[in-house]
Tab-separated table of C-alpha atoms and ligand atoms in Angstrom:
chain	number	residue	atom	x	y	z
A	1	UNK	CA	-25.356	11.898	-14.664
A	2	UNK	CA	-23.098	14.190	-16.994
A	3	UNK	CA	-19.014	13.212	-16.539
A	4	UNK	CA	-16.755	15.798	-15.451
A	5	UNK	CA	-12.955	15.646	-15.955
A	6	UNK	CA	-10.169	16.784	-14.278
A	7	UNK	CA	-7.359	19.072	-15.564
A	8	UNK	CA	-4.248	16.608	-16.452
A	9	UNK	CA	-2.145	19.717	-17.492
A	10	UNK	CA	-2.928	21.061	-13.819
A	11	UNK	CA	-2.644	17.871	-12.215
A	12	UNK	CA	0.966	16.836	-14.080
A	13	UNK	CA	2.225	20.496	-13.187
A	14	UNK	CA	1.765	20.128	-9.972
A	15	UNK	CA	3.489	16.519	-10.077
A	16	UNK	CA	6.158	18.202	-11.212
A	17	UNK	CA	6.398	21.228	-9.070
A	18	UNK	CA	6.132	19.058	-5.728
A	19	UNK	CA	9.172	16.533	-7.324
A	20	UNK	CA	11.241	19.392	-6.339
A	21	UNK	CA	10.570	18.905	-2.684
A	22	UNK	CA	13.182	16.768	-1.593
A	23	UNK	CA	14.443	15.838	-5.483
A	24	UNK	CA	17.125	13.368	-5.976
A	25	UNK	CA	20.055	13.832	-8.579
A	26	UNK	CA	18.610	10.665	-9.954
A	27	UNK	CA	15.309	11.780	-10.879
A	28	UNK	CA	13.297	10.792	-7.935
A	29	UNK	CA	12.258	11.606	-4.196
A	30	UNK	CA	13.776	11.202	-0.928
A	31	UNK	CA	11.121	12.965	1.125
A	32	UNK	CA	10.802	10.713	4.320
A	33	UNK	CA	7.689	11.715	7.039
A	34	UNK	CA	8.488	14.790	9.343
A	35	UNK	CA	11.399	15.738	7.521
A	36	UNK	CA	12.255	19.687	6.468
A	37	UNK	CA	11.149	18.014	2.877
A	38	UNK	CA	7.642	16.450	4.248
A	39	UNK	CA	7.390	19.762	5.821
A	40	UNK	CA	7.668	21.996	2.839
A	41	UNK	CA	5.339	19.847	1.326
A	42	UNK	CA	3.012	19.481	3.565
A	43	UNK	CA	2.632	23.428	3.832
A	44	UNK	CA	2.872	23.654	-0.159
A	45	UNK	CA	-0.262	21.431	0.424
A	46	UNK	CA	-1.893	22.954	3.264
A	47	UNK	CA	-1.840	26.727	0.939
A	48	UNK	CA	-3.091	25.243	-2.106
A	49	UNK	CA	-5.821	23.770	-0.217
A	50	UNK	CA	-7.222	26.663	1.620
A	51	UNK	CA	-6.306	28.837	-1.945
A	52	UNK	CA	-9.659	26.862	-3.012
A	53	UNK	CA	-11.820	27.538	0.436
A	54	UNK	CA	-11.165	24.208	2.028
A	55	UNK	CA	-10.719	24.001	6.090
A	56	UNK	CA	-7.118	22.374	6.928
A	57	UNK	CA	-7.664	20.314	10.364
A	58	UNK	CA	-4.585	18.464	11.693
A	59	UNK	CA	-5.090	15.500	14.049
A	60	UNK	CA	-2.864	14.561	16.373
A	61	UNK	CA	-0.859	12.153	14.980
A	62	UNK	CA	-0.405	15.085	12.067
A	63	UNK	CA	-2.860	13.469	9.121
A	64	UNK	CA	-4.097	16.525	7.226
A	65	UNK	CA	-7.417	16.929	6.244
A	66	UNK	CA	-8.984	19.861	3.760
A	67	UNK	CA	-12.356	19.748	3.741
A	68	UNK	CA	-14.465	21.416	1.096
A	69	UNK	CA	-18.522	22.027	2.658
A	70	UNK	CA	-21.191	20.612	0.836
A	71	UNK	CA	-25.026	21.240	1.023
A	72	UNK	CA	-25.278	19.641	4.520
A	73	UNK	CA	-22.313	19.478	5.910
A	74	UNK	CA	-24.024	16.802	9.034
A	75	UNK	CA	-23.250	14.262	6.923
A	76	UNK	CA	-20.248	12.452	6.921
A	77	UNK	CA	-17.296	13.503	4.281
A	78	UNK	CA	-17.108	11.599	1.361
A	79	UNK	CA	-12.906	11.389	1.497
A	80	UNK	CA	-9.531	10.466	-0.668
A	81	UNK	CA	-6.349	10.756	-0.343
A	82	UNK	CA	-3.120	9.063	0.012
A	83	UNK	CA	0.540	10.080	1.170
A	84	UNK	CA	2.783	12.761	0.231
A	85	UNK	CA	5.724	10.886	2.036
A	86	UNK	CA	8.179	8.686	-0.065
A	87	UNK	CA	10.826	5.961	0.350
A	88	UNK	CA	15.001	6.624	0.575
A	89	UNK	CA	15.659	7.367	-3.184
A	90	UNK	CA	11.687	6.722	-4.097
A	91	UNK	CA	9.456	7.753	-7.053
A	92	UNK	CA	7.449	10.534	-7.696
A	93	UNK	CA	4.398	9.182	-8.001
A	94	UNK	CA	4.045	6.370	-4.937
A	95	UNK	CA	1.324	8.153	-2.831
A	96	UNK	CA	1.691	11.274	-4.333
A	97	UNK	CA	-0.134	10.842	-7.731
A	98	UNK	CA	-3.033	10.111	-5.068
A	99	UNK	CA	-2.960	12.865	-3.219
A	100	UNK	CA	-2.232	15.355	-5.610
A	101	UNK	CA	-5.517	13.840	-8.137
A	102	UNK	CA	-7.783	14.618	-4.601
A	103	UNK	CA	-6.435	17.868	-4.703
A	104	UNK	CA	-7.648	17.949	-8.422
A	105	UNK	CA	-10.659	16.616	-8.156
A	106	UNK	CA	-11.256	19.795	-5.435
A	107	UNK	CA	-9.765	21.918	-7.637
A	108	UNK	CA	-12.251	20.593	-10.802
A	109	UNK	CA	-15.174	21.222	-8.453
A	110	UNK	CA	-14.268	24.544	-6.833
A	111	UNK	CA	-13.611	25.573	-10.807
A	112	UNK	CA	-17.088	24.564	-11.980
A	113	UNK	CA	-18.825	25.564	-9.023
A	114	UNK	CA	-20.294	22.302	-8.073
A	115	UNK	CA	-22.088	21.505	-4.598
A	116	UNK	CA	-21.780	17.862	-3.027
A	117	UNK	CA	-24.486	16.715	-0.651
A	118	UNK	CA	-21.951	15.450	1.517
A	119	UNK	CA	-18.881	17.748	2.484
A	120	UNK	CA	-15.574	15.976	1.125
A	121	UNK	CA	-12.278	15.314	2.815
A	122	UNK	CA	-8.773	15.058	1.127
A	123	UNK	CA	-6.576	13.356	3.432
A	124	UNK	CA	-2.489	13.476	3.438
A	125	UNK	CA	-1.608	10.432	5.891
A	126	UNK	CA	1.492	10.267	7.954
A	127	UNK	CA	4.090	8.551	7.665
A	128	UNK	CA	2.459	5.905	5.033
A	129	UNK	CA	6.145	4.471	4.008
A	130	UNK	CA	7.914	2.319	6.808
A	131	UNK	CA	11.483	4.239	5.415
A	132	UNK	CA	11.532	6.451	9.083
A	133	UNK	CA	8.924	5.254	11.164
A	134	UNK	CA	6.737	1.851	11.608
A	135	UNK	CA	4.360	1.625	7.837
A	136	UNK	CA	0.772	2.684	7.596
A	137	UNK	CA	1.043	5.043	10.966
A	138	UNK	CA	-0.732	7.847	10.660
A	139	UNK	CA	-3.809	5.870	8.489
A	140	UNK	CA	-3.136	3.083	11.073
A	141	UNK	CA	-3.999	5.475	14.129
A	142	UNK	CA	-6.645	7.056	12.596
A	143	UNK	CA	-8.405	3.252	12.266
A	144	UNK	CA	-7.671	2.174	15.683
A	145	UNK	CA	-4.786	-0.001	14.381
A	146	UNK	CA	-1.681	1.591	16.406
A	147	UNK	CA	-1.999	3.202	19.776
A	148	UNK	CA	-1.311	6.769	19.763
A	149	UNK	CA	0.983	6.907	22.285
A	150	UNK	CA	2.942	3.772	20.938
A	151	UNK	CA	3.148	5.582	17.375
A	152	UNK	CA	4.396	9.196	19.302
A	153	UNK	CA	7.415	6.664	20.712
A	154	UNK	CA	8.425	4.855	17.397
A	155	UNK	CA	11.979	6.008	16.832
A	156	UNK	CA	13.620	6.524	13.417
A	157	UNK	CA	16.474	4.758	12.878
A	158	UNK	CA	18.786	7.276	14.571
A	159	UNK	CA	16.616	6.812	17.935
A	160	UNK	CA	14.832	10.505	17.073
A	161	UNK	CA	10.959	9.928	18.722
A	162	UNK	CA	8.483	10.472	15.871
A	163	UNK	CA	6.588	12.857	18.505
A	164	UNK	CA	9.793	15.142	18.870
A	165	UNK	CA	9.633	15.563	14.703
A	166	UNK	CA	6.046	16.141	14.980
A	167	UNK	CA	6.124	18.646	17.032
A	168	UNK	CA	9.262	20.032	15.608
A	169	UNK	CA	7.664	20.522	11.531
A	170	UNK	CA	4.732	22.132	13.422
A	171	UNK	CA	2.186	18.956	12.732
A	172	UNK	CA	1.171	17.600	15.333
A	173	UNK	CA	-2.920	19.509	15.413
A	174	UNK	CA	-4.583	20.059	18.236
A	175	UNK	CA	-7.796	19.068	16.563
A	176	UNK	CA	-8.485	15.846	18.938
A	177	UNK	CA	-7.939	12.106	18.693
A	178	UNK	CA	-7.908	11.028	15.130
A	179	UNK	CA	-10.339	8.807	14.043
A	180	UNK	CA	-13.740	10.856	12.930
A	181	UNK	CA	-16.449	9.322	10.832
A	182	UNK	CA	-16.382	9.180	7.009
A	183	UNK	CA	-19.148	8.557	4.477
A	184	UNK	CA	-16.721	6.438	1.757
A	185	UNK	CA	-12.850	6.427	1.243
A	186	UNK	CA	-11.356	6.201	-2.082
A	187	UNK	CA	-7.650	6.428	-3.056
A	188	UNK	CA	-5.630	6.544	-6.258
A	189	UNK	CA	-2.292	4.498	-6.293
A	190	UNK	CA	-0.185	3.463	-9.020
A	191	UNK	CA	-0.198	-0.424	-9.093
A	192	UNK	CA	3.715	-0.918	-8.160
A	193	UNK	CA	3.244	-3.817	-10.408
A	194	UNK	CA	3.343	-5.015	-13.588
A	195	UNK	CA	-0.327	-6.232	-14.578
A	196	UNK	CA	-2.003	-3.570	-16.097
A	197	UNK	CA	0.482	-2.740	-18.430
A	198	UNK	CA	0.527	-6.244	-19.488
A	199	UNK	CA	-3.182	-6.255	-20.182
A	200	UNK	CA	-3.753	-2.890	-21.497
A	201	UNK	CA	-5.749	-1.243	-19.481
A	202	UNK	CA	-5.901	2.145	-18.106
A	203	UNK	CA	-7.498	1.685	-14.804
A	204	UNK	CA	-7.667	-0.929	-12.136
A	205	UNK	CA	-10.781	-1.352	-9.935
A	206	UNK	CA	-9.321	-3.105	-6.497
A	207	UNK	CA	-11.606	-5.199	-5.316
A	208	UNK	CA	-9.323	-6.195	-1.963
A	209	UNK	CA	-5.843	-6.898	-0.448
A	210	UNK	CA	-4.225	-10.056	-0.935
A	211	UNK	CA	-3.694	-11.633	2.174
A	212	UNK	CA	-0.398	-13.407	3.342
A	213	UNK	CA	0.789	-15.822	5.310
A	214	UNK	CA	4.309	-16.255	6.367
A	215	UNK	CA	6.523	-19.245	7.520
A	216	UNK	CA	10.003	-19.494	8.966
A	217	UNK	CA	11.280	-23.256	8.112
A	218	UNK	CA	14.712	-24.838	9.641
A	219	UNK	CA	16.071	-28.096	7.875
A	220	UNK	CA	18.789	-29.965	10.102
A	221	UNK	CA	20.977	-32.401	9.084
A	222	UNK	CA	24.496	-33.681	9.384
A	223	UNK	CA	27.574	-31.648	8.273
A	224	UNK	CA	29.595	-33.644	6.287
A	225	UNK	CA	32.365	-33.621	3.613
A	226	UNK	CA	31.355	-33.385	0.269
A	227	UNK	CA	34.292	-35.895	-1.184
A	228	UNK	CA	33.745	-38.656	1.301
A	229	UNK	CA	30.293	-39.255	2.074
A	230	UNK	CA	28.245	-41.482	0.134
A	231	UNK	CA	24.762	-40.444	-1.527
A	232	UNK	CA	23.276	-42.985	0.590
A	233	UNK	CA	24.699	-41.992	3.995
A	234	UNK	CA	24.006	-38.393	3.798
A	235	UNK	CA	21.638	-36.385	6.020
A	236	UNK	CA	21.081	-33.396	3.750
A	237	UNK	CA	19.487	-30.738	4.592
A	238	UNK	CA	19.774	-29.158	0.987
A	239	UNK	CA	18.554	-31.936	-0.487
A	240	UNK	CA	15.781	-31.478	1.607
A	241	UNK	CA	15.115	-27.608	0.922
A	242	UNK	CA	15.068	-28.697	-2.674
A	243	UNK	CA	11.727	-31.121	-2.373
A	244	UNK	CA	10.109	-28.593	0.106
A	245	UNK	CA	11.043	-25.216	-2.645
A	246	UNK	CA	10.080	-27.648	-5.747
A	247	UNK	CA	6.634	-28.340	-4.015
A	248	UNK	CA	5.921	-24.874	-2.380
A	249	UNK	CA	6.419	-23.389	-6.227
A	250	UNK	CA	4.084	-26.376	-7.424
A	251	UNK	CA	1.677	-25.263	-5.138
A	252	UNK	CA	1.273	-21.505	-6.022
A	253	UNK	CA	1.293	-22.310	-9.496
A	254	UNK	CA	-2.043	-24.950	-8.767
A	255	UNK	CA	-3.634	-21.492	-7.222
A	256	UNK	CA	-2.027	-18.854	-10.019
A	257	UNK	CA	-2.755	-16.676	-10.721
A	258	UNK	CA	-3.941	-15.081	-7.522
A	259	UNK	CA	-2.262	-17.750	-5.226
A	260	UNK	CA	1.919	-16.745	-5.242
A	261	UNK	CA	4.517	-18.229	-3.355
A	262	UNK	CA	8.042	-16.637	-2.297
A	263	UNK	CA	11.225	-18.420	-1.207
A	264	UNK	CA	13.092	-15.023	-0.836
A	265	UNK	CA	15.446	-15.681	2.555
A	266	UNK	CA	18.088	-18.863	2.398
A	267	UNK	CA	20.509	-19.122	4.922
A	268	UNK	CA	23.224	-22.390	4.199
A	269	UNK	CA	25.195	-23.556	7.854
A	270	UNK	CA	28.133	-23.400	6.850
A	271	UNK	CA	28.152	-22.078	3.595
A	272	UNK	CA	30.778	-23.633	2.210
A	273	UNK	CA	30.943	-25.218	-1.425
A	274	UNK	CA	32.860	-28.598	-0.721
A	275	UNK	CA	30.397	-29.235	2.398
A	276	UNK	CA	27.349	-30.712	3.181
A	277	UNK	CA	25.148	-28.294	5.232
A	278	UNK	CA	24.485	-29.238	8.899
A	279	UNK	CA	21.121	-26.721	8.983
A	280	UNK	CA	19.249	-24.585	5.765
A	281	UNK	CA	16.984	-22.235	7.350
A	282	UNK	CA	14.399	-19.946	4.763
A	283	UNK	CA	11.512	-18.368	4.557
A	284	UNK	CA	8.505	-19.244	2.825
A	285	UNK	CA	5.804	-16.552	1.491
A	286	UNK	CA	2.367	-17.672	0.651
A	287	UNK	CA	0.261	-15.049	-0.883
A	288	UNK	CA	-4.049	-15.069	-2.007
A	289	UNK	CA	-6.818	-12.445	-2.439
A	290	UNK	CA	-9.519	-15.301	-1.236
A	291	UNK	CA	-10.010	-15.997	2.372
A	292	UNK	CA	-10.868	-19.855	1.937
A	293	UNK	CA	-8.194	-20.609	-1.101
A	294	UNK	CA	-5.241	-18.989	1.171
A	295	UNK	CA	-6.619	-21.420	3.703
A	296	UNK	CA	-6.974	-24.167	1.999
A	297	UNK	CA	-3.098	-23.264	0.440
A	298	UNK	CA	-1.847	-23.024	3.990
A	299	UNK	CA	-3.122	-26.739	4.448
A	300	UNK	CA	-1.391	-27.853	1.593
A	301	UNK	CA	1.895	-26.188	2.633
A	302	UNK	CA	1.440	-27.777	6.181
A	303	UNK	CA	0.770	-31.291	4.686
A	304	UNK	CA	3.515	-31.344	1.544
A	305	UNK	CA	5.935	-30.383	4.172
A	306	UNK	CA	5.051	-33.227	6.886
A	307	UNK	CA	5.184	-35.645	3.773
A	308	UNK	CA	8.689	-34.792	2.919
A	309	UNK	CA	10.053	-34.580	6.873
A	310	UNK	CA	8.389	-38.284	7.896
A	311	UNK	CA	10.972	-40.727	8.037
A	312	UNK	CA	13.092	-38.398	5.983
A	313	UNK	CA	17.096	-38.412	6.784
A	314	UNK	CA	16.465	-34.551	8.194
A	315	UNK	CA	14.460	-32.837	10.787
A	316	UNK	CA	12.232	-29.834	9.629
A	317	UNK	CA	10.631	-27.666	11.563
A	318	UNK	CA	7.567	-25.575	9.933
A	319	UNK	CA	6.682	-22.525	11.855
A	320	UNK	CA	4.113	-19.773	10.929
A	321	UNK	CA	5.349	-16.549	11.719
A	322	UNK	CA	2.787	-14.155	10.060
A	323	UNK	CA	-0.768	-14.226	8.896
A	324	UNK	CA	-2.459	-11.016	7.414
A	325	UNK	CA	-5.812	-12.354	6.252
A	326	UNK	CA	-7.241	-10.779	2.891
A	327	UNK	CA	-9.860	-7.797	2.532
A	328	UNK	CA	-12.715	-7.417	0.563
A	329	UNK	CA	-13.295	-3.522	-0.195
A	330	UNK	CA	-17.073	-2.460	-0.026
A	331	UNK	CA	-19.399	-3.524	-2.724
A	332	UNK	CA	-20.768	-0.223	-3.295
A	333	UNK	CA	-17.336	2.004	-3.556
A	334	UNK	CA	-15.917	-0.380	-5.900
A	335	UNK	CA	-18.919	-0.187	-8.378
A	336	UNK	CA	-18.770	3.299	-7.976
A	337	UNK	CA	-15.185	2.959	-9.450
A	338	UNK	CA	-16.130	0.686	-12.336
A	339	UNK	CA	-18.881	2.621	-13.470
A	340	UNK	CA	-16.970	5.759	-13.255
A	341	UNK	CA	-14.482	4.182	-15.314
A	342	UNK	CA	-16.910	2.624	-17.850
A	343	UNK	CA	-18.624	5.819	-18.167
A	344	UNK	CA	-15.461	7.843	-18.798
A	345	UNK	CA	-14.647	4.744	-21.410
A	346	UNK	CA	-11.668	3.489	-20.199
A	347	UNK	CA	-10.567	0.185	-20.058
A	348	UNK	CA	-10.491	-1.359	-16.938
A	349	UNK	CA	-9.940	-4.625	-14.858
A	350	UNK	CA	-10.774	-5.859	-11.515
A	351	UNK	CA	-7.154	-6.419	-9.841
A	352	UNK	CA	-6.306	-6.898	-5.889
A	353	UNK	CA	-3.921	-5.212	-4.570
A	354	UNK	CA	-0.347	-6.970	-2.857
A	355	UNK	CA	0.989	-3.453	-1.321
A	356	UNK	CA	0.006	-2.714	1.734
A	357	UNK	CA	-1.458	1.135	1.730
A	358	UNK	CA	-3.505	3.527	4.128
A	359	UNK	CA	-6.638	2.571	1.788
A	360	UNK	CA	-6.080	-1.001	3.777
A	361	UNK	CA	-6.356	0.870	7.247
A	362	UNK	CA	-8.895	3.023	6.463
A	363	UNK	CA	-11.262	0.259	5.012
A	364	UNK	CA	-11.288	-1.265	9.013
A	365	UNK	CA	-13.346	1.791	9.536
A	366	UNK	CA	-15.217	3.095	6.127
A	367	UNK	CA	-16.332	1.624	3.374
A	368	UNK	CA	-13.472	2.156	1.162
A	369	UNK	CA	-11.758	1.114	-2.419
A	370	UNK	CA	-8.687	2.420	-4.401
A	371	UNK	CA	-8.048	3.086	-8.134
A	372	UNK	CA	-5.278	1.341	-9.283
A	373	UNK	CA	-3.214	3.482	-12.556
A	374	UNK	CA	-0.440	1.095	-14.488
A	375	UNK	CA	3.456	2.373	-14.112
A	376	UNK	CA	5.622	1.688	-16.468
A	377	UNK	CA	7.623	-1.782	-16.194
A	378	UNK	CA	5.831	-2.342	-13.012
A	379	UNK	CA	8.705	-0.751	-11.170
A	380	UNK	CA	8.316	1.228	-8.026
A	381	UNK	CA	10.058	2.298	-4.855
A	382	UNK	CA	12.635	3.543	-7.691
A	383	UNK	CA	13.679	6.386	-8.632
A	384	UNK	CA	12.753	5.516	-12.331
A	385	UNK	CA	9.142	4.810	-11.257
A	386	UNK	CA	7.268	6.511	-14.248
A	387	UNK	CA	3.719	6.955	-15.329
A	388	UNK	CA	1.984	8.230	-18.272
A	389	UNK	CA	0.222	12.110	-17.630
A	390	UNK	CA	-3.039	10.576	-19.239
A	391	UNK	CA	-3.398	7.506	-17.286
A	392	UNK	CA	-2.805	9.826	-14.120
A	393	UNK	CA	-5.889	12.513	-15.459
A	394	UNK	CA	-7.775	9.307	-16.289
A	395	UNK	CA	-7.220	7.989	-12.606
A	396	UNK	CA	-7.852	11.156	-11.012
A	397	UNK	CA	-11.412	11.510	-13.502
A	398	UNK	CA	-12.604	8.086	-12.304
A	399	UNK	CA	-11.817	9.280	-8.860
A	400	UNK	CA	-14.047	12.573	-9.256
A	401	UNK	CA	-17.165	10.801	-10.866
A	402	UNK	CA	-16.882	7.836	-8.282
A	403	UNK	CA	-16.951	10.603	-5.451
A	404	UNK	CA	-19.989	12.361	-7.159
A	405	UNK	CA	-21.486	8.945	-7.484
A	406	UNK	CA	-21.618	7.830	-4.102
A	407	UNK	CA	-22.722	11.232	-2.943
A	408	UNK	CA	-25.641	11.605	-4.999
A	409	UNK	CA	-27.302	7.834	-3.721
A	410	UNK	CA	-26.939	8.528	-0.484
B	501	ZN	ZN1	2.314	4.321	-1.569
């Protein structure tokens, strides 16, 4: 099948043209869901759209869709997208650079005339950041995830009711319960980490979602004074904390590098420098793409800790407070990426992703895989996030031929 390729002159200018919407004096975006920002975007979107002769449906939990008809439009659409919405003082390219390739990839089509089988279906999600309102909403409603009703009642942290701001930018559709079928899902993210730039390579072919498992963990001991108390006579729960964090970071790195662990919350009762701590309470973060190894880790983290607290001077207590198992994307939308990106010759990797994104709601009900583009240092949620204008036309080329891939086998 012949390649086609975007329009990365296009596709930048119209990075830049939306940065404006809700622009920061530091070079980024603060453009939070269901704001007068979201809203100007979201109707900047809606008009280039329909400029091109897509439909614009909203659902009711306000997730746009512009749908372009193909040769039989009973099939399911063939979608992408991402989300137009951004952290407090965010980048310009989180969600955005994935939204605004769908809309070229559309726009590359409409320009060359070319007819899908399937229809296809760019999708802005609501509310994707968890700056305003609870993460993942609008994707997460759409998949059966979040109750409608619960998401219309999620408050913002000045108590304002997400359904009062829907209603109030004029998105909330009419168009019935979200949730239709689609054919395939792909969406285009920048990594938000620092991999890809590492290795060299233009495009990342995401295979799945880590998944993650997290603990809360309390050491007691007794407070005591630091100038007094012999070695031998202390109950320490520092000393402890030290084993357990020397051994959880012993672990990861016997599973790196997909297995990661994260002591990123310490808290020290009392605190004080010439005392010995009555209680350390922290947080452990255990992190793998495979099902069975993150298992298997969680084990280890269960028995390395019960070996250090038997018979020890402390108490510990070990308590899972969070498991996200990890996702597999489907077999045939991520070979529709790699060949895309082979064909185009670009370099590419296999890579999971750690984010959470809508692509991760989505894939509960379509077969579904992203396109992962390198930013620069790895840094995101930042106003200095930064990407390079080819690797976001080579992203948003790997996204058109993987669309016209998986609509021509089915
Ligand atoms: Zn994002």
């Amino acid at each position: 099948m012949q390649q086609l390729s975007v329009n990365g002159s296009r596709l930048w200018g119209t990075l830049v043209e939306t940065a404006r919407l809700g622009a920061t004096p530091g070079g980024g975006i603060t453009r939070l869901p269901l704001t007068d920002a979201d809203m100007a975007v979201r109707d900047w979107f809606v008009a280039e759209c329909r400029d091109i002769d897509c439909s614009v449906t909203v659902d009711e939990i306000g997730n746009i869709f512009a749908r372009r008809q193909g040769q039989d439009n009973s099939l399911p659409p063939v979608s992408f997208g991402s989300h137009l919405d951004t952290q407090i003082a965010g980048g310009k390219f989180d969600g955005t650079a994935g939204v605004l390739s769908g809309l070229e990839v559309l726009r590359t089509l409409h320009e060359a005339g070319y007819r899908t089988r399937a229809p296809l279906e760019l999708i802005n999600w609501t509310a994707e950041e968890g700056a305003r309102f609870p993460p993942l909403l609008g994707a997460g409603v759409f998949a059966g995830a979040y109750e409608l009703q619960w998401a219309y009642n999620s408050k913002d942290p000045e108590g304002i009711r997400l359904l009062d701001e829907l209603e109030r930018v004029g998105y909330r559709g009419k168009e019935g319960t979200p949730g239709h079928k689609l054919g395939a899902y792909f969406e285009i993210h920048i990594e938000q980490g620092p991999v890809l730039e590492a290795e060299n390579k233009t495009i990342g072919v995401v295979v799945g979602a880590r998944g993650q498992l997290w603990y809360d963990v309390t050491v007691s001991g007794l407070q005591g004074h630091a100038g007094t108390t012999p070695m031998a006579m202390r109950r320490d729960p520092m000393a402890t904390f030290a084993r357990i964090a020397a051994e959880v970071f012993g672990l990861a790195w016997a599973y790196e590098p997909e297995g990661l662990a994260t002591i990123g919350h310490v808290e020290v009762t009392p605190n004080s420098r010439n005392v010995i701590p009555g209680c350390v309470s922290f947080t452990i973060d255990l992190r793998h793409a495979d099902k069975a190894l993150m298992h298997r880790m969680d084990d280890e983290l269960v028995a390395l800790v019960d070996r250090i607290a038997v018979g020890g001077e402390t108490s510990v207590e070990l308590k899972k407070f969070w498991t996200v198992e990890p996702m597999a994307f489907d077999a045939r939308c991520i070979s529709a990426v790699r060949n895309a990106a082979e064909q185009l010759g670009y370099s590419h990797m296999d890579i999971v992703t750690g984010p959470g994104h809508d692509a991760l709601q989505v894939a509960r009900v379509a077969p579904t895989s992203m396109i992962f583009i390198p930013c620069e240092h790895g840094i995101s949620h930042n106003e200095a996030e930064n990407v390079k204008p080819e690797h976001v036309t080579a992203g948003a080329s790997v996204l058109l031929n993987a669309v016209l891939a998986f609509d021509s086998v089915r």
